[in-house]
Amino acid sequence: MRLNRALPIVAVIPALLLASACSGESAESGEKKPKATAQGADEKNSAEAKRIGALDAAQLEKAALTGKAAGYEARKIAKAEVEAGRDMKSDNKACQPLASLIGGFTHLPAVGVAHRSLKPTVATDATVGSMWLASHSEPDATRVMNDLRAAVAACPKGFKTLGLTYGKVEGLPAPKLGDEAVGYRITGDIGKQKVPMTYTVVRSGGVIAAFYGVNMLDPKQAAIPEAVVKAQLEKIANARG
C-alpha cells in the first residue's frame, strides 16, 4: 500500500497557517518593499553573524539537507510560504517559543534561517514533515532551548495563535544528539480533526535544528527519524569547518 498518497491532510496545516497569516494583514501589507531594503537587511544579518561567530544565511543554506538522505527527500520551501509563519503570536506569553516554532522560526531573532520540506522516499513510510535551521550566538541558542523547555512545561493545555487552537502539549523523550535536545508533541485542532504534531529540536553550537513530523496513521511514529537528524547535524559540523 502506498501510504504517501493517503495523507493529503498534512498539506492542510501549512496552508491554514498561510491563510490565517494573510487574513490578519493590513491593506498596507500588500505594498511592495524595495529590494534594496531586503538586501540591506541581509547584509546587516551577515555582518552580525560574523561578529558573533555564527553561520550566516548563505552558509546555513549550504549546511541544510538537500536531496535524498537517510530515507527522506529534503526540498527547499518557497520564501512566501516560509514568511507566512513569521511573528506568530501566542495568546499565552509563556507558550510563545512553541508558537514561534510552529511558524518555522525561533522566538529569538536569528541571523540566518533555512527551511526544508521532508518526505519519505519509501512509499510505505507515513511520516512526513519539515525542518528548519536557525543561526544564533551560542548563548542565544542555549536560551532558545531553555525557553522551549519552560514552554513545554508551562503549556500542557495548549494555546491559540492566528485563530488556530492547539489544545494539548506534552513532552517526549529527546534524542541524545547535538549539544542538547528537546522533544514534544502538540495536538492541533484542524476543523473537527485533531492532528498530533511531533517536534524534535536540537542545538548544535549556535544552530537550532528543528524537525516537525506528522503521521496520520500512527501519531506515536510521527517523529522525524534520528537518522535524518544525524545527517543534518553532520552537515552543520562540516559547514563550520
PDB file of C-alpha atoms in Angstrom:
ATOM      1  CA  MET A   1       0.000   0.000   0.000  1.00  0.00           C
ATOM      2  CA  ARG A   2       1.353   3.425  -0.927  1.00  0.00           C
ATOM      3  CA  LEU A   3       0.777   5.412   2.245  1.00  0.00           C
ATOM      4  CA  ASN A   4       2.166   8.698   0.898  1.00  0.00           C
ATOM      5  CA  ARG A   5      -0.915   9.080  -1.303  1.00  0.00           C
ATOM      6  CA  ALA A   6      -3.231   8.643   1.678  1.00  0.00           C
ATOM      7  CA  LEU A   7      -2.054  11.691   3.618  1.00  0.00           C
ATOM      8  CA  PRO A   8      -3.450  14.865   1.995  1.00  0.00           C
ATOM      9  CA  ILE A   9      -4.376  16.311   5.421  1.00  0.00           C
ATOM     10  CA  VAL A  10      -0.690  17.087   6.047  1.00  0.00           C
ATOM     11  CA  ALA A  11      -0.745  19.733   3.335  1.00  0.00           C
ATOM     12  CA  VAL A  12      -3.646  21.449   5.111  1.00  0.00           C
ATOM     13  CA  ILE A  13      -1.550  22.541   8.087  1.00  0.00           C
ATOM     14  CA  PRO A  14       0.868  24.912   6.300  1.00  0.00           C
ATOM     15  CA  ALA A  15      -1.987  26.038   4.061  1.00  0.00           C
ATOM     16  CA  LEU A  16      -4.030  27.025   7.129  1.00  0.00           C
ATOM     17  CA  LEU A  17      -1.097  28.889   8.608  1.00  0.00           C
ATOM     18  CA  LEU A  18      -0.609  30.764   5.349  1.00  0.00           C
ATOM     19  CA  ALA A  19      -4.296  31.644   5.008  1.00  0.00           C
ATOM     20  CA  SER A  20      -4.583  32.747   8.644  1.00  0.00           C
ATOM     21  CA  ALA A  21      -1.481  34.886   8.463  1.00  0.00           C
ATOM     22  CA  CYS A  22      -2.639  36.572   5.271  1.00  0.00           C
ATOM     23  CA  SER A  23      -6.123  37.269   6.642  1.00  0.00           C
ATOM     24  CA  GLY A  24      -4.604  39.262   9.503  1.00  0.00           C
ATOM     25  CA  GLU A  25      -2.539  41.546   7.289  1.00  0.00           C
ATOM     26  CA  SER A  26      -3.439  45.192   6.864  1.00  0.00           C
ATOM     27  CA  ALA A  27      -4.101  46.731   3.483  1.00  0.00           C
ATOM     28  CA  GLU A  28      -0.640  48.272   3.543  1.00  0.00           C
ATOM     29  CA  SER A  29       0.978  44.826   3.734  1.00  0.00           C
ATOM     30  CA  GLY A  30       0.320  44.306   0.039  1.00  0.00           C
ATOM     31  CA  GLU A  31       2.670  47.116  -0.872  1.00  0.00           C
ATOM     32  CA  LYS A  32       5.918  46.016  -2.414  1.00  0.00           C
ATOM     33  CA  LYS A  33       9.024  46.719  -0.384  1.00  0.00           C
ATOM     34  CA  PRO A  34      12.134  47.933  -2.206  1.00  0.00           C
ATOM     35  CA  LYS A  35      14.624  45.182  -2.975  1.00  0.00           C
ATOM     36  CA  ALA A  36      17.338  47.407  -1.548  1.00  0.00           C
ATOM     37  CA  THR A  37      15.695  47.129   1.875  1.00  0.00           C
ATOM     38  CA  ALA A  38      15.811  43.326   1.795  1.00  0.00           C
ATOM     39  CA  GLN A  39      19.390  43.385   0.541  1.00  0.00           C
ATOM     40  CA  GLY A  40      20.364  45.794   3.305  1.00  0.00           C
ATOM     41  CA  ALA A  41      18.795  43.509   5.911  1.00  0.00           C
ATOM     42  CA  ASP A  42      20.706  40.525   4.530  1.00  0.00           C
ATOM     43  CA  GLU A  43      23.981  42.433   4.671  1.00  0.00           C
ATOM     44  CA  LYS A  44      23.242  43.552   8.228  1.00  0.00           C
ATOM     45  CA  ASN A  45      22.468  39.979   9.316  1.00  0.00           C
ATOM     46  CA  SER A  46      25.626  38.671   7.633  1.00  0.00           C
ATOM     47  CA  ALA A  47      27.719  41.282   9.428  1.00  0.00           C
ATOM     48  CA  GLU A  48      26.079  40.387  12.743  1.00  0.00           C
ATOM     49  CA  ALA A  49      26.652  36.676  12.111  1.00  0.00           C
ATOM     50  CA  LYS A  50      30.350  37.350  11.535  1.00  0.00           C
ATOM     51  CA  ARG A  51      30.540  39.468  14.686  1.00  0.00           C
ATOM     52  CA  ILE A  52      29.064  36.759  16.920  1.00  0.00           C
ATOM     53  CA  GLY A  53      30.828  33.866  15.170  1.00  0.00           C
ATOM     54  CA  ALA A  54      27.627  32.331  13.763  1.00  0.00           C
ATOM     55  CA  LEU A  55      26.760  30.886  10.360  1.00  0.00           C
ATOM     56  CA  ASP A  56      25.038  33.437   8.134  1.00  0.00           C
ATOM     57  CA  ALA A  57      22.029  32.762   5.885  1.00  0.00           C
ATOM     58  CA  ALA A  58      24.118  31.714   2.874  1.00  0.00           C
ATOM     59  CA  GLN A  59      26.241  29.340   4.942  1.00  0.00           C
ATOM     60  CA  LEU A  60      23.130  27.932   6.593  1.00  0.00           C
ATOM     61  CA  GLU A  61      21.546  27.215   3.190  1.00  0.00           C
ATOM     62  CA  LYS A  62      24.635  25.234   2.205  1.00  0.00           C
ATOM     63  CA  ALA A  63      24.507  23.402   5.540  1.00  0.00           C
ATOM     64  CA  ALA A  64      20.835  22.423   5.213  1.00  0.00           C
ATOM     65  CA  LEU A  65      19.938  18.987   3.896  1.00  0.00           C
ATOM     66  CA  THR A  66      19.011  18.994   0.223  1.00  0.00           C
ATOM     67  CA  GLY A  67      18.016  15.999  -1.850  1.00  0.00           C
ATOM     68  CA  LYS A  68      17.863  12.437  -0.557  1.00  0.00           C
ATOM     69  CA  ALA A  69      19.333  11.486   2.807  1.00  0.00           C
ATOM     70  CA  ALA A  70      18.577   8.772   5.369  1.00  0.00           C
ATOM     71  CA  GLY A  71      15.379   7.657   3.621  1.00  0.00           C
ATOM     72  CA  TYR A  72      13.943  11.161   3.166  1.00  0.00           C
ATOM     73  CA  GLU A  73      13.987  13.806   0.461  1.00  0.00           C
ATOM     74  CA  ALA A  74      14.602  17.391   1.563  1.00  0.00           C
ATOM     75  CA  ARG A  75      13.393  20.228  -0.643  1.00  0.00           C
ATOM     76  CA  LYS A  76      13.705  23.983  -0.246  1.00  0.00           C
ATOM     77  CA  ILE A  77      10.443  25.717   0.706  1.00  0.00           C
ATOM     78  CA  ALA A  78       9.242  28.799  -1.187  1.00  0.00           C
ATOM     79  CA  LYS A  79      10.065  32.041   0.621  1.00  0.00           C
ATOM     80  CA  ALA A  80       6.436  33.246   0.564  1.00  0.00           C
ATOM     81  CA  GLU A  81       5.307  30.100   2.371  1.00  0.00           C
ATOM     82  CA  VAL A  82       8.099  30.437   4.921  1.00  0.00           C
ATOM     83  CA  GLU A  83       7.405  34.100   5.642  1.00  0.00           C
ATOM     84  CA  ALA A  84       3.717  33.394   6.311  1.00  0.00           C
ATOM     85  CA  GLY A  85       4.703  31.852   9.638  1.00  0.00           C
ATOM     86  CA  ARG A  86       6.964  34.646  10.843  1.00  0.00           C
ATOM     87  CA  ASP A  87       5.923  36.533  14.005  1.00  0.00           C
ATOM     88  CA  MET A  88       3.184  34.108  15.047  1.00  0.00           C
ATOM     89  CA  LYS A  89       1.905  35.244  18.443  1.00  0.00           C
ATOM     90  CA  SER A  90       0.530  33.022  21.187  1.00  0.00           C
ATOM     91  CA  ASP A  91      -2.399  34.147  23.334  1.00  0.00           C
ATOM     92  CA  ASN A  92      -0.335  32.911  26.289  1.00  0.00           C
ATOM     93  CA  LYS A  93       3.089  34.573  26.568  1.00  0.00           C
ATOM     94  CA  ALA A  94       4.561  31.515  28.286  1.00  0.00           C
ATOM     95  CA  CYS A  95       3.805  29.456  25.159  1.00  0.00           C
ATOM     96  CA  GLN A  96       5.439  31.854  22.669  1.00  0.00           C
ATOM     97  CA  PRO A  97       8.504  29.654  21.968  1.00  0.00           C
ATOM     98  CA  LEU A  98       6.113  26.890  20.858  1.00  0.00           C
ATOM     99  CA  ALA A  99       4.041  29.230  18.668  1.00  0.00           C
ATOM    100  CA  SER A 100       7.157  30.619  17.002  1.00  0.00           C
ATOM    101  CA  LEU A 101       8.416  27.139  16.125  1.00  0.00           C
ATOM    102  CA  ILE A 102       5.023  26.227  14.650  1.00  0.00           C
ATOM    103  CA  GLY A 103       5.549  29.188  12.327  1.00  0.00           C
ATOM    104  CA  GLY A 104       9.028  27.945  11.407  1.00  0.00           C
ATOM    105  CA  PHE A 105      11.121  30.413  13.409  1.00  0.00           C
ATOM    106  CA  THR A 106      12.683  30.705  16.850  1.00  0.00           C
ATOM    107  CA  HIS A 107      11.196  33.233  19.289  1.00  0.00           C
ATOM    108  CA  LEU A 108      14.591  34.968  19.482  1.00  0.00           C
ATOM    109  CA  PRO A 109      15.570  36.571  16.143  1.00  0.00           C
ATOM    110  CA  ALA A 110      18.129  34.545  14.188  1.00  0.00           C
ATOM    111  CA  VAL A 111      20.872  35.937  11.928  1.00  0.00           C
ATOM    112  CA  GLY A 112      20.085  33.238   9.359  1.00  0.00           C
ATOM    113  CA  VAL A 113      17.388  30.660   8.648  1.00  0.00           C
ATOM    114  CA  ALA A 114      16.941  27.806   6.169  1.00  0.00           C
ATOM    115  CA  HIS A 115      13.787  25.724   5.632  1.00  0.00           C
ATOM    116  CA  ARG A 116      13.188  22.342   4.018  1.00  0.00           C
ATOM    117  CA  SER A 117      10.189  20.064   3.479  1.00  0.00           C
ATOM    118  CA  LEU A 118      10.754  16.391   4.323  1.00  0.00           C
ATOM    119  CA  LYS A 119       9.120  13.493   2.513  1.00  0.00           C
ATOM    120  CA  PRO A 120       9.990   9.800   2.889  1.00  0.00           C
ATOM    121  CA  THR A 121      11.453   8.086  -0.152  1.00  0.00           C
ATOM    122  CA  VAL A 122       9.805   4.796   0.846  1.00  0.00           C
ATOM    123  CA  ALA A 123       6.102   4.727  -0.112  1.00  0.00           C
ATOM    124  CA  THR A 124       5.115   2.732   2.984  1.00  0.00           C
ATOM    125  CA  ASP A 125       6.525   5.368   5.367  1.00  0.00           C
ATOM    126  CA  ALA A 126       3.630   7.538   6.575  1.00  0.00           C
ATOM    127  CA  THR A 127       5.685  10.177   8.412  1.00  0.00           C
ATOM    128  CA  VAL A 128       6.097  13.480   6.564  1.00  0.00           C
ATOM    129  CA  GLY A 129       7.071  16.939   7.748  1.00  0.00           C
ATOM    130  CA  SER A 130       9.620  19.697   7.531  1.00  0.00           C
ATOM    131  CA  MET A 131      12.741  21.070   9.171  1.00  0.00           C
ATOM    132  CA  TRP A 132      14.449  24.402   9.606  1.00  0.00           C
ATOM    133  CA  LEU A 133      17.753  25.741  10.845  1.00  0.00           C
ATOM    134  CA  ALA A 134      18.163  28.984  12.793  1.00  0.00           C
ATOM    135  CA  SER A 135      21.577  30.534  13.433  1.00  0.00           C
ATOM    136  CA  HIS A 136      22.322  32.383  16.690  1.00  0.00           C
ATOM    137  CA  SER A 137      25.160  33.176  19.005  1.00  0.00           C
ATOM    138  CA  GLU A 138      25.715  30.153  21.237  1.00  0.00           C
ATOM    139  CA  PRO A 139      24.341  31.944  24.353  1.00  0.00           C
ATOM    140  CA  ASP A 140      21.154  32.892  22.468  1.00  0.00           C
ATOM    141  CA  ALA A 141      20.773  29.363  21.080  1.00  0.00           C
ATOM    142  CA  THR A 142      21.112  27.997  24.614  1.00  0.00           C
ATOM    143  CA  ARG A 143      18.422  30.431  25.770  1.00  0.00           C
ATOM    144  CA  VAL A 144      16.127  29.282  22.940  1.00  0.00           C
ATOM    145  CA  MET A 145      16.372  25.713  24.248  1.00  0.00           C
ATOM    146  CA  ASN A 146      15.877  26.718  27.892  1.00  0.00           C
ATOM    147  CA  ASP A 147      12.819  28.822  26.999  1.00  0.00           C
ATOM    148  CA  LEU A 148      11.446  25.967  24.895  1.00  0.00           C
ATOM    149  CA  ARG A 149      11.697  23.500  27.791  1.00  0.00           C
ATOM    150  CA  ALA A 150       9.956  26.011  30.038  1.00  0.00           C
ATOM    151  CA  ALA A 151       7.162  26.485  27.472  1.00  0.00           C
ATOM    152  CA  VAL A 152       6.538  22.738  27.166  1.00  0.00           C
ATOM    153  CA  ALA A 153       6.218  22.529  30.955  1.00  0.00           C
ATOM    154  CA  ALA A 154       4.032  25.647  31.229  1.00  0.00           C
ATOM    155  CA  CYS A 155       1.559  24.886  28.419  1.00  0.00           C
ATOM    156  CA  PRO A 156       0.095  21.373  28.861  1.00  0.00           C
ATOM    157  CA  LYS A 157      -3.377  22.668  27.930  1.00  0.00           C
ATOM    158  CA  GLY A 158      -2.127  24.332  24.778  1.00  0.00           C
ATOM    159  CA  PHE A 159      -2.683  27.823  23.363  1.00  0.00           C
ATOM    160  CA  LYS A 160      -4.087  29.730  20.402  1.00  0.00           C
ATOM    161  CA  THR A 161      -2.336  31.599  17.611  1.00  0.00           C
ATOM    162  CA  LEU A 162      -3.653  33.194  14.399  1.00  0.00           C
ATOM    163  CA  GLY A 163      -7.121  31.884  15.185  1.00  0.00           C
ATOM    164  CA  LEU A 164      -5.910  28.279  15.396  1.00  0.00           C
ATOM    165  CA  THR A 165      -6.197  26.181  18.545  1.00  0.00           C
ATOM    166  CA  TYR A 166      -3.511  23.840  19.837  1.00  0.00           C
ATOM    167  CA  GLY A 167      -5.255  22.015  22.637  1.00  0.00           C
ATOM    168  CA  LYS A 168      -2.507  19.889  24.148  1.00  0.00           C
ATOM    169  CA  VAL A 169       1.256  19.976  24.638  1.00  0.00           C
ATOM    170  CA  GLU A 170       3.197  17.027  26.016  1.00  0.00           C
ATOM    171  CA  GLY A 171       6.905  16.443  26.486  1.00  0.00           C
ATOM    172  CA  LEU A 172       8.556  13.471  24.758  1.00  0.00           C
ATOM    173  CA  PRO A 173      11.927  11.774  25.289  1.00  0.00           C
ATOM    174  CA  ALA A 174      14.598  13.760  23.471  1.00  0.00           C
ATOM    175  CA  PRO A 175      17.291  12.054  21.377  1.00  0.00           C
ATOM    176  CA  LYS A 176      20.824  12.189  22.761  1.00  0.00           C
ATOM    177  CA  LEU A 177      22.093  14.254  19.840  1.00  0.00           C
ATOM    178  CA  GLY A 178      23.908  17.551  19.435  1.00  0.00           C
ATOM    179  CA  ASP A 179      24.731  19.649  22.484  1.00  0.00           C
ATOM    180  CA  GLU A 180      21.171  19.307  23.819  1.00  0.00           C
ATOM    181  CA  ALA A 181      17.730  18.364  22.526  1.00  0.00           C
ATOM    182  CA  VAL A 182      14.030  18.750  23.328  1.00  0.00           C
ATOM    183  CA  GLY A 183      11.156  16.537  22.157  1.00  0.00           C
ATOM    184  CA  TYR A 184       7.437  17.305  22.401  1.00  0.00           C
ATOM    185  CA  ARG A 185       4.061  16.776  20.744  1.00  0.00           C
ATOM    186  CA  ILE A 186       1.414  19.447  20.059  1.00  0.00           C
ATOM    187  CA  THR A 187      -2.147  18.497  19.121  1.00  0.00           C
ATOM    188  CA  GLY A 188      -3.711  20.945  16.698  1.00  0.00           C
ATOM    189  CA  ASP A 189      -7.457  21.260  16.110  1.00  0.00           C
ATOM    190  CA  ILE A 190      -7.860  21.317  12.327  1.00  0.00           C
ATOM    191  CA  GLY A 191     -11.613  21.607  11.753  1.00  0.00           C
ATOM    192  CA  LYS A 192     -13.156  18.665  13.613  1.00  0.00           C
ATOM    193  CA  GLN A 193      -9.961  16.629  13.387  1.00  0.00           C
ATOM    194  CA  LYS A 194      -7.189  16.570  15.982  1.00  0.00           C
ATOM    195  CA  VAL A 195      -3.733  16.453  14.415  1.00  0.00           C
ATOM    196  CA  PRO A 196      -0.786  15.452  16.651  1.00  0.00           C
ATOM    197  CA  MET A 197       2.397  17.170  15.510  1.00  0.00           C
ATOM    198  CA  THR A 198       5.737  15.897  16.809  1.00  0.00           C
ATOM    199  CA  TYR A 199       8.773  18.144  17.229  1.00  0.00           C
ATOM    200  CA  THR A 200      12.428  17.304  17.768  1.00  0.00           C
ATOM    201  CA  VAL A 201      14.610  20.347  18.398  1.00  0.00           C
ATOM    202  CA  VAL A 202      18.391  20.019  18.655  1.00  0.00           C
ATOM    203  CA  ARG A 203      21.075  22.589  19.383  1.00  0.00           C
ATOM    204  CA  SER A 204      24.494  22.264  17.756  1.00  0.00           C
ATOM    205  CA  GLY A 205      26.624  25.157  18.944  1.00  0.00           C
ATOM    206  CA  GLY A 206      24.711  28.262  17.898  1.00  0.00           C
ATOM    207  CA  VAL A 207      22.481  26.471  15.373  1.00  0.00           C
ATOM    208  CA  ILE A 208      18.962  25.355  16.304  1.00  0.00           C
ATOM    209  CA  ALA A 209      17.767  22.463  14.123  1.00  0.00           C
ATOM    210  CA  ALA A 210      14.007  21.873  14.421  1.00  0.00           C
ATOM    211  CA  PHE A 211      12.242  18.858  12.911  1.00  0.00           C
ATOM    212  CA  TYR A 212       8.456  18.653  12.596  1.00  0.00           C
ATOM    213  CA  GLY A 213       6.635  15.421  11.745  1.00  0.00           C
ATOM    214  CA  VAL A 214       3.071  14.187  11.243  1.00  0.00           C
ATOM    215  CA  ASN A 215       1.841  10.617  10.858  1.00  0.00           C
ATOM    216  CA  MET A 216      -1.934  10.410  10.393  1.00  0.00           C
ATOM    217  CA  LEU A 217      -1.926   6.619  10.719  1.00  0.00           C
ATOM    218  CA  ASP A 218       0.143   6.353  13.906  1.00  0.00           C
ATOM    219  CA  PRO A 219       0.915   9.592  15.814  1.00  0.00           C
ATOM    220  CA  LYS A 220       3.383   7.733  18.043  1.00  0.00           C
ATOM    221  CA  GLN A 221       5.557   7.204  14.953  1.00  0.00           C
ATOM    222  CA  ALA A 222       5.398  10.835  13.826  1.00  0.00           C
ATOM    223  CA  ALA A 223       8.883  11.950  14.860  1.00  0.00           C
ATOM    224  CA  ILE A 224      11.318  12.534  12.001  1.00  0.00           C
ATOM    225  CA  PRO A 225      13.800   9.618  12.282  1.00  0.00           C
ATOM    226  CA  GLU A 226      17.038  10.154  14.188  1.00  0.00           C
ATOM    227  CA  ALA A 227      18.989   9.145  11.089  1.00  0.00           C
ATOM    228  CA  VAL A 228      17.724  12.302   9.345  1.00  0.00           C
ATOM    229  CA  VAL A 229      18.599  14.434  12.367  1.00  0.00           C
ATOM    230  CA  LYS A 230      22.104  12.935  12.478  1.00  0.00           C
ATOM    231  CA  ALA A 231      22.615  13.571   8.770  1.00  0.00           C
ATOM    232  CA  GLN A 232      21.680  17.221   9.276  1.00  0.00           C
ATOM    233  CA  LEU A 233      23.948  17.632  12.297  1.00  0.00           C
ATOM    234  CA  GLU A 234      26.871  16.229  10.296  1.00  0.00           C
ATOM    235  CA  LYS A 235      26.310  18.842   7.582  1.00  0.00           C
ATOM    236  CA  ILE A 236      26.244  21.607  10.212  1.00  0.00           C
ATOM    237  CA  ALA A 237      29.527  20.356  11.662  1.00  0.00           C
ATOM    238  CA  ASN A 238      31.100  20.292   8.192  1.00  0.00           C
ATOM    239  CA  ALA A 239      29.883  23.839   7.491  1.00  0.00           C
ATOM    240  CA  ARG A 240      31.818  25.091  10.487  1.00  0.00           C
ATOM    241  CA  GLY A 241      34.964  23.521   9.061  1.00  0.00           C
TER     242      GLY A 241
END
